[in-house]
mmCIF file of C-alpha atoms in Angstrom:
data_model
loop_
_atom_site.group_PDB
_atom_site.id
_atom_site.type_symbol
_atom_site.label_atom_id
_atom_site.label_comp_id
_atom_site.label_asym_id
_atom_site.label_seq_id
_atom_site.Cartn_x
_atom_site.Cartn_y
_atom_site.Cartn_z
ATOM 1 C CA ASP A 21 7.214 -5.969 -11.491
ATOM 2 C CA ASN A 22 6.623 -6.472 -7.932
ATOM 3 C CA ILE A 23 3.044 -6.120 -6.500
ATOM 4 C CA LEU A 24 2.923 -4.966 -3.036
ATOM 5 C CA GLY A 25 -0.234 -5.647 -1.057
ATOM 6 C CA PRO A 26 -0.829 -3.918 2.102
ATOM 7 C CA ASP A 27 -3.214 -5.611 4.847
ATOM 8 C CA ALA A 28 -5.532 -2.867 4.489
ATOM 9 C CA TYR A 29 -5.568 0.335 2.287
ATOM 10 C CA VAL A 30 -7.665 3.196 0.991
ATOM 11 C CA VAL A 31 -7.804 4.810 -2.513
ATOM 12 C CA LEU A 32 -9.883 8.057 -2.563
ATOM 13 C CA ILE A 33 -12.172 8.645 -5.284
ATOM 14 C CA ASN A 34 -10.078 11.490 -6.835
ATOM 15 C CA ARG A 35 -7.126 9.297 -7.231
ATOM 16 C CA TRP A 36 -9.193 6.337 -8.360
ATOM 17 C CA ASN A 37 -10.787 8.459 -11.204
ATOM 18 C CA THR A 38 -7.391 9.329 -12.598
ATOM 19 C CA LEU A 39 -7.166 5.834 -13.866
ATOM 20 C CA SER A 40 -8.552 4.669 -17.333
ATOM 21 C CA ASP A 41 -11.648 2.178 -17.368
ATOM 22 C CA ASP A 42 -9.226 -0.634 -18.495
ATOM 23 C CA LYS A 43 -6.789 0.308 -15.579
ATOM 24 C CA LYS A 44 -9.791 0.150 -13.155
ATOM 25 C CA GLU A 45 -10.918 -3.172 -14.352
ATOM 26 C CA ALA A 46 -7.336 -4.713 -13.772
ATOM 27 C CA THR A 47 -6.889 -7.513 -10.953
ATOM 28 C CA PHE A 48 -4.419 -5.315 -9.422
ATOM 29 C CA PRO A 49 -4.950 -1.675 -10.503
ATOM 30 C CA ARG A 50 -1.530 0.269 -10.700
ATOM 31 C CA VAL A 51 -2.450 2.996 -8.320
ATOM 32 C CA ALA A 52 -0.718 4.057 -5.087
ATOM 33 C CA PRO A 53 -3.230 3.935 -2.005
ATOM 34 C CA ASN A 54 -3.750 7.383 -0.058
ATOM 35 C CA PHE A 55 -3.568 5.185 3.236
ATOM 36 C CA ILE A 56 -2.065 1.901 3.948
ATOM 37 C CA VAL A 57 -2.017 -0.350 7.038
ATOM 38 C CA GLU A 58 0.802 -2.937 7.586
ATOM 39 C CA LEU A 59 0.376 -5.596 10.312
ATOM 40 C CA ARG A 60 3.895 -6.566 11.627
ATOM 41 C CA SER A 61 4.071 -10.023 12.891
ATOM 42 C CA SER A 62 6.609 -11.531 15.346
ATOM 43 C CA SER A 63 8.120 -13.231 12.443
ATOM 44 C CA SER A 64 8.903 -9.969 10.616
ATOM 45 C CA THR A 65 11.801 -7.680 11.545
ATOM 46 C CA TYR A 66 11.386 -4.054 12.010
ATOM 47 C CA ILE A 67 13.803 -3.147 9.451
ATOM 48 C CA SER A 68 12.048 -5.429 6.938
ATOM 49 C CA CYS A 69 8.792 -3.545 7.624
ATOM 50 C CA HIS A 70 10.440 -0.129 7.661
ATOM 51 C CA ARG A 71 11.775 -0.748 4.166
ATOM 52 C CA LYS A 72 8.381 -2.017 3.113
ATOM 53 C CA MET A 73 6.847 1.334 4.394
ATOM 54 C CA LEU A 74 9.506 3.325 2.845
ATOM 55 C CA THR A 75 8.669 1.754 -0.643
ATOM 56 C CA TRP A 76 5.084 2.600 -0.112
ATOM 57 C CA ILE A 77 5.860 6.037 0.775
ATOM 58 C CA ASN A 78 8.088 6.704 -2.249
ATOM 59 C CA ALA A 79 5.487 5.151 -4.364
ATOM 60 C CA GLY A 80 2.954 7.894 -3.434
ATOM 61 C CA VAL A 81 1.307 6.697 -0.558
ATOM 62 C CA GLU A 82 0.298 9.713 1.566
ATOM 63 C CA VAL A 83 -0.437 8.186 5.063
ATOM 64 C CA SER A 84 0.925 4.847 6.446
ATOM 65 C CA SER A 85 0.443 2.842 9.515
ATOM 66 C CA LEU A 86 2.601 -0.058 11.011
ATOM 67 C CA ILE A 87 0.745 -1.981 13.843
ATOM 68 C CA LEU A 88 2.457 -4.626 15.932
ATOM 69 C CA ILE A 89 0.817 -7.724 16.385
ATOM 70 C CA ARG A 90 1.604 -9.561 19.500
#
């Protein structure tokens, strides 16, 4: 399994409460955040970032933001 980690994220309490107590205690709980932020550095291509954002959206993320860092 791949674990994606956005630069920043928010999981709203209603989504968090759908997890069992065991899953909440996991180092990386298997839950799609409601909102994520990805920072695009100069070493990342737009295409690779776009693919990553689509992966997030397909996993259930409702809102995402990609920020270009210069």
